[in-house]
Amino acid sequence: MGFYSDKRNHQTAWLGPLVGAVYALTILLTLELCVALYQFAEFTTFNFVAAVAGIASFIVFSDARRYTIDNRAITLHDFPAIVRLWSGIFFVVVLALYLTKSAAEFSRVVMMLWLLCTPFTLTLTSLLCRWLVLRMNTAKGQRRTAVFVGFSEDAQRLSESFQTSPIFGITPLGYFDNRQTSDRMGLELPRLGRLIDAIEWFENNKVDMVFVGLLQARSSDIAPVVDALHDSVASVYFVPDSTLFGLGHIQYAELASTPVLVAYETPFLGVTRFLKRFVDIVLSALILLLLSPLMLAIAAGVKLSSPGPVLFRQMRYGVGGQQIMVSKFRSMRQQPPSIDGEVVQATVDDPRVTWFGRLIRRTSLDELPQFFNVLQGSMSIVGPRPHAVEHNELYRKQVKGYMLRHMVKPGITGWAQINGLRGQTDTLEKMQRRIEFDLYYIRHWSLALDFRIILRTVLIVLKDRHAY
């Protein structure tokens, strides 16, 4: 479980498993409905399918980081998101049937009905969940009032969310701040006075929640206000100003019984590290087994198209900034090493690329040997793409947060690549965008996201025009 206890959702730790169970039950009930509609099948014959689907859907939908009581994402109401997650679950079911050689035992009609109907039943369940949460939060006597002490940019965003989304069930009354006006455009919220005025206000008024800005104001201004709140029944929350140090993502954790704010951290600790590695080993071994004849044919094509070795090997940065050797099928003619050691990226119509190399690069087949890197443990199937050492040394000085991508293993495919950031990074802006997507992946990692990236990679790789 790692060396610290994550307290971000300590009040809603039950929410992930509960929602996971609800969605898993919805999927199983949909399967039973499809079996009932197709009168030539019995549900008992689908016990294996139901077991695999139930476990897979519970794991995918019970990711507690996906849900919070006050977040619209609790319902996964976005239909495309539901389709993507369900597609990943169905893929796992089909893969299990293939590996157990039992696919022929199940009705294709039922499976197709199940595939098509489930996104709609999940959406109905999603809407129902959202309606229930909205009713609970907006019921008479359930709405809470809030006041902000120290109005940082994070506090302003929080206030705007409370005002625009009724599902929170929170009504902001105003804020205390030493500044007359906000530097940031947003919804109007009355200024109740300076920070020191908050003490008298709390003595004469009742409020349910108080949000205190941690870093925006001096501690000498905030301390008396916090002391005054000890003599109240208000719930008190501290809001760190993430913009002060340029931190875009802060989490709360407890380390050795001491509360800390986590700015940057690998998501792969304890169980998550084991799950990530387990999936990597199983999928990479299966892919290498299934594609071994194709890889032999590619090796022959490389050898026949130009003289030189079959594989191209290059040092890249791996997890922790350690150098690793990454292999690809050679797609270029052998070139003498440059005098200055500069690594030149491939470009459109690059004369160094052979005719066969152009073919395997466009279809990304040149990356297949990297599944051996995955088995060996230096890479993962999904993660930030590894860059040449020379490029790392160049961009780490120009792109803020560049080295943070090395908190995880590099991947064969990644979040940046399926969002159009594949191929040559010939401008600083392109590299900055790629790093933004890499860091998004690290901060929002889940097994469901990994499967989503894998599926989208398979769908787009054949029509991608950014590889050359």
CSV table of C-alpha atoms in Angstrom, one decimal, residues 39-428:
chain,number,residue,atom,x,y,z
A,39,GLN,CA,-35.1,-18.0,-25.9
A,40,PHE,CA,-32.6,-20.6,-27.2
A,41,ALA,CA,-30.1,-20.0,-24.3
A,42,GLU,CA,-30.0,-20.4,-20.6
A,43,PHE,CA,-28.3,-18.1,-18.1
A,44,THR,CA,-26.5,-20.9,-16.4
A,45,THR,CA,-24.5,-21.5,-19.5
A,46,PHE,CA,-23.1,-18.0,-19.1
A,47,ASN,CA,-21.9,-18.4,-15.6
A,48,PHE,CA,-18.2,-18.1,-16.7
A,49,VAL,CA,-18.9,-15.0,-18.7
A,50,ALA,CA,-20.9,-13.5,-15.8
A,51,ALA,CA,-18.0,-14.2,-13.4
A,52,VAL,CA,-15.4,-12.6,-15.6
A,53,ALA,CA,-17.6,-9.6,-16.4
A,54,GLY,CA,-18.5,-9.1,-12.8
A,55,ILE,CA,-15.0,-9.1,-11.6
A,56,ALA,CA,-13.7,-6.9,-14.4
A,57,SER,CA,-16.5,-4.4,-14.2
A,58,PHE,CA,-16.1,-4.1,-10.4
A,59,ILE,CA,-12.4,-3.4,-10.7
A,60,VAL,CA,-12.9,-0.8,-13.5
A,61,PHE,CA,-15.8,1.0,-11.9
A,62,SER,CA,-14.7,0.9,-8.3
A,63,ASP,CA,-11.7,3.1,-8.8
A,64,ALA,CA,-12.4,5.4,-5.9
A,65,ARG,CA,-10.4,8.3,-7.4
A,66,ARG,CA,-13.0,8.5,-10.2
A,67,TYR,CA,-15.8,9.4,-7.8
A,68,THR,CA,-16.5,12.0,-5.1
A,69,ILE,CA,-19.9,12.8,-3.5
A,70,ASP,CA,-19.8,16.3,-4.9
A,71,ASN,CA,-18.4,15.5,-8.4
A,72,ARG,CA,-20.5,15.0,-11.5
A,73,ALA,CA,-18.1,12.2,-12.4
A,74,ILE,CA,-19.8,10.0,-9.7
A,75,THR,CA,-22.3,9.0,-12.4
A,76,LEU,CA,-20.0,8.6,-15.4
A,77,HIS,CA,-22.9,10.2,-17.2
A,78,ASP,CA,-20.8,10.8,-20.3
A,79,PHE,CA,-22.0,8.3,-22.8
A,80,PRO,CA,-18.7,8.1,-24.7
A,81,ALA,CA,-16.8,7.4,-21.5
A,82,ILE,CA,-19.3,4.6,-20.6
A,83,VAL,CA,-18.8,3.1,-24.1
A,84,ARG,CA,-15.0,3.2,-23.7
A,85,LEU,CA,-15.0,1.5,-20.3
A,86,TRP,CA,-17.6,-1.1,-21.3
A,87,SER,CA,-15.6,-1.9,-24.5
A,88,GLY,CA,-12.5,-2.6,-22.3
A,89,ILE,CA,-14.6,-4.9,-20.0
A,90,PHE,CA,-16.0,-6.7,-23.0
A,91,PHE,CA,-12.5,-7.1,-24.5
A,92,VAL,CA,-11.4,-8.7,-21.3
A,93,VAL,CA,-14.4,-11.2,-21.4
A,94,VAL,CA,-13.6,-12.1,-25.1
A,95,LEU,CA,-9.9,-12.5,-24.3
A,96,ALA,CA,-10.8,-14.8,-21.4
A,97,LEU,CA,-13.1,-16.9,-23.7
A,98,TYR,CA,-10.3,-17.1,-26.2
A,99,LEU,CA,-7.6,-18.2,-23.7
A,100,THR,CA,-9.9,-20.8,-22.2
A,101,LYS,CA,-10.9,-22.0,-25.7
A,102,SER,CA,-14.6,-21.8,-24.7
A,103,ALA,CA,-15.9,-19.1,-27.1
A,104,ALA,CA,-17.8,-21.7,-29.2
A,105,GLU,CA,-19.9,-22.6,-26.2
A,106,PHE,CA,-21.7,-19.2,-26.0
A,107,SER,CA,-24.3,-17.8,-28.3
A,108,ARG,CA,-23.0,-15.1,-30.5
A,109,VAL,CA,-26.4,-13.5,-30.7
A,110,VAL,CA,-26.6,-13.1,-26.9
A,111,MET,CA,-23.0,-11.7,-26.8
A,112,MET,CA,-23.8,-9.2,-29.5
A,113,LEU,CA,-27.0,-8.1,-27.8
A,114,TRP,CA,-25.2,-7.7,-24.6
A,115,LEU,CA,-22.4,-5.7,-26.2
A,116,LEU,CA,-24.9,-3.3,-27.8
A,117,CYS,CA,-27.4,-3.0,-24.9
A,118,THR,CA,-25.1,-2.5,-21.9
A,119,PRO,CA,-24.0,1.1,-22.7
A,120,PHE,CA,-27.6,2.1,-22.6
A,121,THR,CA,-28.4,0.3,-19.3
A,122,LEU,CA,-25.3,1.8,-17.7
A,123,THR,CA,-26.3,5.2,-18.9
A,124,LEU,CA,-29.8,4.8,-17.3
A,125,THR,CA,-28.1,3.6,-14.1
A,126,SER,CA,-25.8,6.7,-14.3
A,127,LEU,CA,-28.7,9.1,-14.6
A,128,LEU,CA,-30.5,7.4,-11.7
A,129,CYS,CA,-27.5,7.7,-9.5
A,130,ARG,CA,-27.0,11.3,-10.4
A,131,TRP,CA,-30.7,12.1,-9.7
A,132,LEU,CA,-30.4,10.4,-6.2
A,133,VAL,CA,-27.3,12.3,-5.3
A,134,LEU,CA,-28.8,15.6,-6.5
A,135,ARG,CA,-32.0,14.9,-4.4
A,136,MET,CA,-29.9,14.1,-1.3
A,137,ASN,CA,-27.7,17.2,-1.6
A,138,THR,CA,-30.5,19.6,-2.4
A,139,ALA,CA,-33.2,18.3,-0.1
A,140,LYS,CA,-34.7,20.7,2.4
A,141,GLY,CA,-32.3,21.1,5.4
A,142,GLN,CA,-29.4,19.5,3.6
A,143,ARG,CA,-27.9,22.5,1.9
A,144,ARG,CA,-24.9,24.0,3.7
A,145,THR,CA,-23.6,27.5,3.8
A,146,ALA,CA,-19.9,28.4,3.3
A,147,VAL,CA,-17.5,31.3,3.8
A,148,PHE,CA,-14.0,31.7,2.4
A,149,VAL,CA,-11.1,33.2,4.5
A,150,GLY,CA,-8.3,34.2,2.2
A,151,PHE,CA,-9.5,34.1,-1.4
A,152,SER,CA,-6.8,32.4,-3.5
A,153,GLU,CA,-7.3,31.3,-7.1
A,154,ASP,CA,-8.1,27.7,-5.9
A,155,ALA,CA,-10.7,29.1,-3.5
A,156,GLN,CA,-12.3,31.1,-6.3
A,157,ARG,CA,-12.5,28.0,-8.5
A,158,LEU,CA,-14.1,26.1,-5.6
A,159,SER,CA,-16.6,28.9,-5.0
A,160,GLU,CA,-17.6,29.0,-8.7
A,161,SER,CA,-18.1,25.3,-8.7
A,162,PHE,CA,-20.4,25.6,-5.7
A,163,GLN,CA,-22.4,28.4,-7.3
A,164,THR,CA,-22.8,26.7,-10.8
A,165,SER,CA,-23.5,23.1,-9.8
A,166,PRO,CA,-26.4,22.4,-7.5
A,167,ILE,CA,-25.2,18.8,-6.9
A,168,PHE,CA,-22.7,20.2,-4.3
A,169,GLY,CA,-25.5,21.4,-2.1
A,170,ILE,CA,-23.3,24.3,-0.8
A,171,THR,CA,-24.2,28.0,-0.9
A,172,PRO,CA,-21.2,30.4,-0.6
A,173,LEU,CA,-22.1,33.5,1.5
A,174,GLY,CA,-18.9,35.5,0.8
A,175,TYR,CA,-15.2,35.8,1.5
A,176,PHE,CA,-12.7,37.6,3.7
A,177,ASP,CA,-9.6,38.9,2.1
A,178,ASN,CA,-7.2,41.8,2.5
A,179,ARG,CA,-7.4,42.6,-1.2
A,180,GLN,CA,-10.3,44.8,-2.3
A,181,THR,CA,-11.0,42.9,-5.6
A,182,SER,CA,-10.1,39.6,-7.1
A,183,ASP,CA,-7.4,39.5,-9.8
A,184,ARG,CA,-9.2,36.7,-11.5
A,185,MET,CA,-12.5,36.9,-13.6
A,186,GLY,CA,-15.2,34.8,-12.1
A,187,LEU,CA,-18.7,34.8,-10.6
A,188,GLU,CA,-19.4,37.6,-8.1
A,189,LEU,CA,-19.2,36.8,-4.5
A,190,PRO,CA,-19.6,39.5,-1.8
A,191,ARG,CA,-16.4,40.5,0.1
A,192,LEU,CA,-17.4,40.4,3.8
A,193,GLY,CA,-14.3,42.3,5.0
A,194,ARG,CA,-10.6,42.0,5.8
A,195,LEU,CA,-9.2,38.8,7.3
A,196,ILE,CA,-9.2,40.3,10.8
A,197,ASP,CA,-13.0,41.1,10.4
A,198,ALA,CA,-13.7,37.4,10.1
A,199,ILE,CA,-13.4,36.9,13.9
A,200,GLU,CA,-16.2,39.3,14.7
A,201,TRP,CA,-18.3,38.0,11.9
A,202,PHE,CA,-18.1,34.4,13.1
A,203,GLU,CA,-19.1,35.5,16.6
A,204,ASN,CA,-22.4,37.0,15.2
A,205,ASN,CA,-23.3,34.7,12.4
A,206,LYS,CA,-23.7,30.9,11.9
A,207,VAL,CA,-22.1,29.1,9.0
A,208,ASP,CA,-21.7,25.4,8.2
A,209,MET,CA,-18.4,25.4,6.4
A,210,VAL,CA,-15.3,27.6,6.4
A,211,PHE,CA,-12.6,27.3,3.7
A,212,VAL,CA,-9.3,28.8,4.8
A,213,GLY,CA,-6.6,29.7,2.3
A,214,LEU,CA,-3.3,28.3,3.4
A,215,LEU,CA,-0.6,30.0,1.3
A,216,GLN,CA,-2.3,33.1,0.0
A,217,ALA,CA,-2.3,35.0,3.3
A,218,ARG,CA,0.4,35.4,5.9
A,219,SER,CA,0.1,33.0,8.8
A,220,SER,CA,0.0,35.9,11.3
A,221,ASP,CA,-3.3,37.0,9.6
A,222,ILE,CA,-4.8,33.5,9.4
A,223,ALA,CA,-3.9,32.2,12.9
A,224,PRO,CA,-6.3,34.4,14.9
A,225,VAL,CA,-9.1,33.5,12.6
A,226,VAL,CA,-8.4,29.7,13.0
A,227,ASP,CA,-8.3,30.2,16.7
A,228,ALA,CA,-11.7,31.9,16.7
A,229,LEU,CA,-13.1,28.9,14.7
A,230,HIS,CA,-12.3,26.7,17.6
A,231,ASP,CA,-15.2,28.3,19.4
A,232,SER,CA,-17.7,27.4,16.6
A,233,VAL,CA,-19.4,24.3,15.2
A,234,ALA,CA,-18.4,25.0,11.6
A,235,SER,CA,-16.5,22.5,9.5
A,236,VAL,CA,-13.1,23.9,8.6
A,237,TYR,CA,-11.2,23.1,5.4
A,238,PHE,CA,-7.8,24.4,4.4
A,239,VAL,CA,-7.3,25.3,0.7
A,240,PRO,CA,-3.7,25.3,-0.5
A,241,ASP,CA,-2.8,27.8,-3.2
A,242,SER,CA,-1.4,25.5,-5.9
A,243,THR,CA,-0.5,28.5,-8.1
A,244,LEU,CA,2.0,29.9,-5.7
A,245,PHE,CA,4.7,27.3,-6.6
A,246,GLY,CA,3.3,26.5,-10.0
A,247,LEU,CA,1.8,23.2,-8.7
A,248,GLY,CA,-1.1,22.2,-10.8
A,249,HIS,CA,-2.1,19.1,-8.7
A,250,ILE,CA,-1.9,18.7,-5.0
A,251,GLN,CA,-3.1,15.7,-2.9
A,252,TYR,CA,-3.3,15.3,0.8
A,253,ALA,CA,-1.6,12.3,2.5
A,254,GLU,CA,-0.4,11.2,5.9
A,255,LEU,CA,3.3,10.1,6.3
A,256,ALA,CA,4.4,8.6,9.6
A,257,SER,CA,1.3,10.1,11.2
A,258,THR,CA,2.2,13.5,9.9
A,259,PRO,CA,-0.1,15.3,7.3
A,260,VAL,CA,1.7,16.3,4.1
A,261,LEU,CA,0.7,17.9,0.8
A,262,VAL,CA,1.8,15.8,-2.2
A,263,ALA,CA,2.7,17.8,-5.3
A,264,TYR,CA,4.3,15.0,-7.3
A,265,GLU,CA,4.2,11.3,-6.8
A,266,THR,CA,4.3,8.0,-8.7
A,267,PRO,CA,0.9,6.2,-8.8
A,268,PHE,CA,2.6,2.8,-8.7
A,269,LEU,CA,3.0,1.9,-5.1
A,270,GLY,CA,2.2,-1.4,-3.4
A,271,VAL,CA,-0.9,-3.1,-5.0
A,272,THR,CA,-1.1,-0.7,-8.0
A,273,ARG,CA,2.6,-1.5,-8.8
A,274,PHE,CA,1.8,-5.2,-8.7
A,275,LEU,CA,-1.3,-4.9,-10.9
A,276,LYS,CA,0.5,-2.8,-13.5
A,277,ARG,CA,3.3,-5.3,-13.7
A,278,PHE,CA,1.0,-8.2,-13.8
A,279,VAL,CA,-1.0,-6.8,-16.8
A,280,ASP,CA,2.3,-5.9,-18.5
A,281,ILE,CA,3.6,-9.5,-18.2
A,282,VAL,CA,0.4,-11.2,-19.3
A,283,LEU,CA,-0.4,-8.9,-22.3
A,284,SER,CA,3.2,-8.6,-23.6
A,285,ALA,CA,3.7,-12.4,-23.4
A,286,LEU,CA,0.4,-13.0,-25.2
A,287,ILE,CA,1.2,-10.4,-27.9
A,288,LEU,CA,4.7,-11.9,-28.5
A,289,LEU,CA,3.3,-15.4,-28.7
A,290,LEU,CA,0.6,-14.4,-31.2
A,291,LEU,CA,2.7,-12.1,-33.3
A,292,SER,CA,5.9,-14.2,-33.4
A,293,PRO,CA,5.4,-15.3,-37.0
A,294,LEU,CA,4.8,-11.7,-38.0
A,295,MET,CA,7.9,-10.6,-36.2
A,296,LEU,CA,10.0,-13.2,-38.0
A,297,ALA,CA,8.7,-11.9,-41.3
A,298,ILE,CA,9.5,-8.3,-40.4
A,299,ALA,CA,13.0,-9.4,-39.4
A,300,ALA,CA,13.5,-11.0,-42.8
A,301,GLY,CA,12.1,-7.9,-44.5
A,302,VAL,CA,14.5,-5.6,-42.6
A,303,LYS,CA,17.5,-7.8,-43.6
A,304,LEU,CA,16.5,-8.0,-47.2
A,305,SER,CA,15.7,-4.3,-47.6
A,306,SER,CA,19.1,-3.0,-46.6
A,307,PRO,CA,22.4,-4.2,-45.1
A,308,GLY,CA,22.8,-4.0,-41.4
A,309,PRO,CA,21.4,-5.5,-38.1
A,310,VAL,CA,17.8,-6.4,-37.7
A,311,LEU,CA,17.4,-4.4,-34.5
A,312,PHE,CA,18.2,-0.8,-33.8
A,313,ARG,CA,19.2,-0.2,-30.2
A,314,GLN,CA,19.4,3.1,-28.5
A,315,MET,CA,19.9,4.4,-24.9
A,316,ARG,CA,16.8,6.1,-23.5
A,317,TYR,CA,15.8,7.3,-20.0
A,318,GLY,CA,13.7,4.9,-18.0
A,319,VAL,CA,12.0,5.1,-14.6
A,320,GLY,CA,13.9,7.1,-12.1
A,321,GLY,CA,16.0,8.7,-14.8
A,322,GLN,CA,18.0,5.5,-15.2
A,323,GLN,CA,19.3,4.8,-18.7
A,324,ILE,CA,17.9,1.7,-20.4
A,325,MET,CA,18.5,0.1,-23.8
A,326,VAL,CA,15.4,0.2,-26.0
A,327,SER,CA,15.1,-2.0,-29.2
A,328,LYS,CA,13.2,-1.5,-32.4
A,329,PHE,CA,13.2,-3.1,-35.8
A,330,ARG,CA,15.7,-1.1,-37.8
A,331,SER,CA,13.9,1.1,-40.4
A,332,MET,CA,16.7,3.3,-41.6
A,333,ARG,CA,19.9,2.7,-43.5
A,334,GLN,CA,22.9,2.4,-41.3
A,335,GLN,CA,24.6,5.8,-40.8
A,336,PRO,CA,28.0,6.5,-39.4
A,337,PRO,CA,27.8,8.1,-35.9
A,338,SER,CA,27.7,11.9,-36.0
A,339,ILE,CA,30.8,13.7,-34.7
A,340,ASP,CA,28.9,15.7,-32.1
A,341,GLY,CA,26.7,12.8,-31.0
A,342,GLU,CA,23.5,14.7,-32.0
A,343,VAL,CA,20.4,12.5,-32.5
A,344,VAL,CA,18.4,13.7,-35.5
A,345,GLN,CA,14.7,12.8,-35.3
A,346,ALA,CA,13.0,11.2,-38.4
A,347,THR,CA,11.2,13.7,-40.6
A,348,VAL,CA,8.6,13.4,-43.4
A,349,ASP,CA,10.2,11.7,-46.5
A,350,ASP,CA,13.4,11.2,-44.5
A,351,PRO,CA,16.0,9.8,-47.1
A,352,ARG,CA,17.5,7.6,-44.3
A,353,VAL,CA,14.3,5.5,-44.1
A,354,THR,CA,14.1,2.4,-46.3
A,355,TRP,CA,11.0,1.5,-48.3
A,356,PHE,CA,10.4,-1.4,-45.9
A,357,GLY,CA,11.2,0.8,-42.9
A,358,ARG,CA,8.6,3.3,-44.0
A,359,LEU,CA,6.0,0.6,-44.1
A,360,ILE,CA,6.7,-0.8,-40.6
A,361,ARG,CA,7.0,2.8,-39.2
A,362,ARG,CA,3.6,3.8,-40.6
A,363,THR,CA,2.0,0.8,-38.9
A,364,SER,CA,4.1,1.0,-35.8
A,365,LEU,CA,5.3,-2.5,-36.3
A,366,ASP,CA,8.9,-1.3,-35.8
A,367,GLU,CA,8.0,-1.0,-32.1
A,368,LEU,CA,7.1,-4.7,-31.6
A,369,PRO,CA,10.6,-5.6,-30.1
A,370,GLN,CA,9.8,-3.3,-27.2
A,371,PHE,CA,7.5,-5.9,-25.8
A,372,PHE,CA,10.7,-7.7,-24.8
A,373,ASN,CA,11.6,-4.6,-22.9
A,374,VAL,CA,8.2,-4.9,-21.2
A,375,LEU,CA,8.8,-8.5,-20.2
A,376,GLN,CA,12.3,-7.6,-19.0
A,377,GLY,CA,10.8,-4.9,-16.8
A,378,SER,CA,12.5,-1.8,-18.2
A,379,MET,CA,9.3,-0.6,-20.0
A,380,SER,CA,5.5,-0.8,-19.6
A,381,ILE,CA,2.9,-1.3,-22.4
A,382,VAL,CA,1.4,2.1,-21.5
A,383,GLY,CA,3.4,5.1,-20.3
A,384,PRO,CA,5.2,8.1,-21.5
A,385,ARG,CA,7.2,7.4,-24.6
A,386,PRO,CA,11.0,7.1,-24.0
A,387,HIS,CA,13.1,9.9,-25.5
A,388,ALA,CA,16.7,9.7,-26.6
A,389,VAL,CA,19.2,10.7,-23.9
A,390,GLU,CA,20.3,13.7,-25.9
A,391,HIS,CA,16.7,15.0,-26.3
A,392,ASN,CA,16.2,14.5,-22.5
A,393,GLU,CA,19.2,16.6,-21.7
A,394,LEU,CA,18.0,19.3,-24.1
A,395,TYR,CA,14.3,19.5,-23.1
A,396,ARG,CA,14.7,19.1,-19.3
A,397,LYS,CA,16.2,22.6,-19.3
A,398,GLN,CA,13.4,24.1,-21.4
A,399,VAL,CA,10.2,22.4,-20.4
A,400,LYS,CA,9.0,22.8,-16.8
A,401,GLY,CA,8.3,19.4,-15.2
A,402,TYR,CA,9.9,17.4,-18.0
A,403,MET,CA,11.7,15.0,-15.7
A,404,LEU,CA,8.5,14.2,-13.8
A,405,ARG,CA,7.5,11.8,-16.6
A,406,HIS,CA,10.3,9.5,-15.4
A,407,MET,CA,8.5,8.8,-12.2
A,408,VAL,CA,6.9,5.8,-14.1
A,409,LYS,CA,8.3,3.4,-16.6
A,410,PRO,CA,8.3,4.5,-20.3
A,411,GLY,CA,5.7,2.9,-22.5
A,412,ILE,CA,5.2,1.5,-26.0
A,413,THR,CA,2.1,3.8,-26.3
A,414,GLY,CA,0.7,6.5,-24.1
A,415,TRP,CA,-1.9,9.2,-23.4
A,416,ALA,CA,0.0,11.7,-25.5
A,417,GLN,CA,0.3,9.4,-28.5
A,418,ILE,CA,-3.5,8.6,-28.8
A,419,ASN,CA,-4.2,12.3,-28.5
A,420,GLY,CA,-2.3,13.2,-31.7
A,421,LEU,CA,1.1,13.9,-30.2
A,422,ARG,CA,2.9,11.1,-32.0
A,423,GLY,CA,5.9,11.5,-34.2
A,424,GLN,CA,8.4,14.3,-34.5
A,425,THR,CA,8.5,17.0,-31.8
A,426,ASP,CA,10.1,19.7,-34.0
A,427,THR,CA,9.0,22.6,-31.8
A,428,LEU,CA,9.2,23.4,-28.2
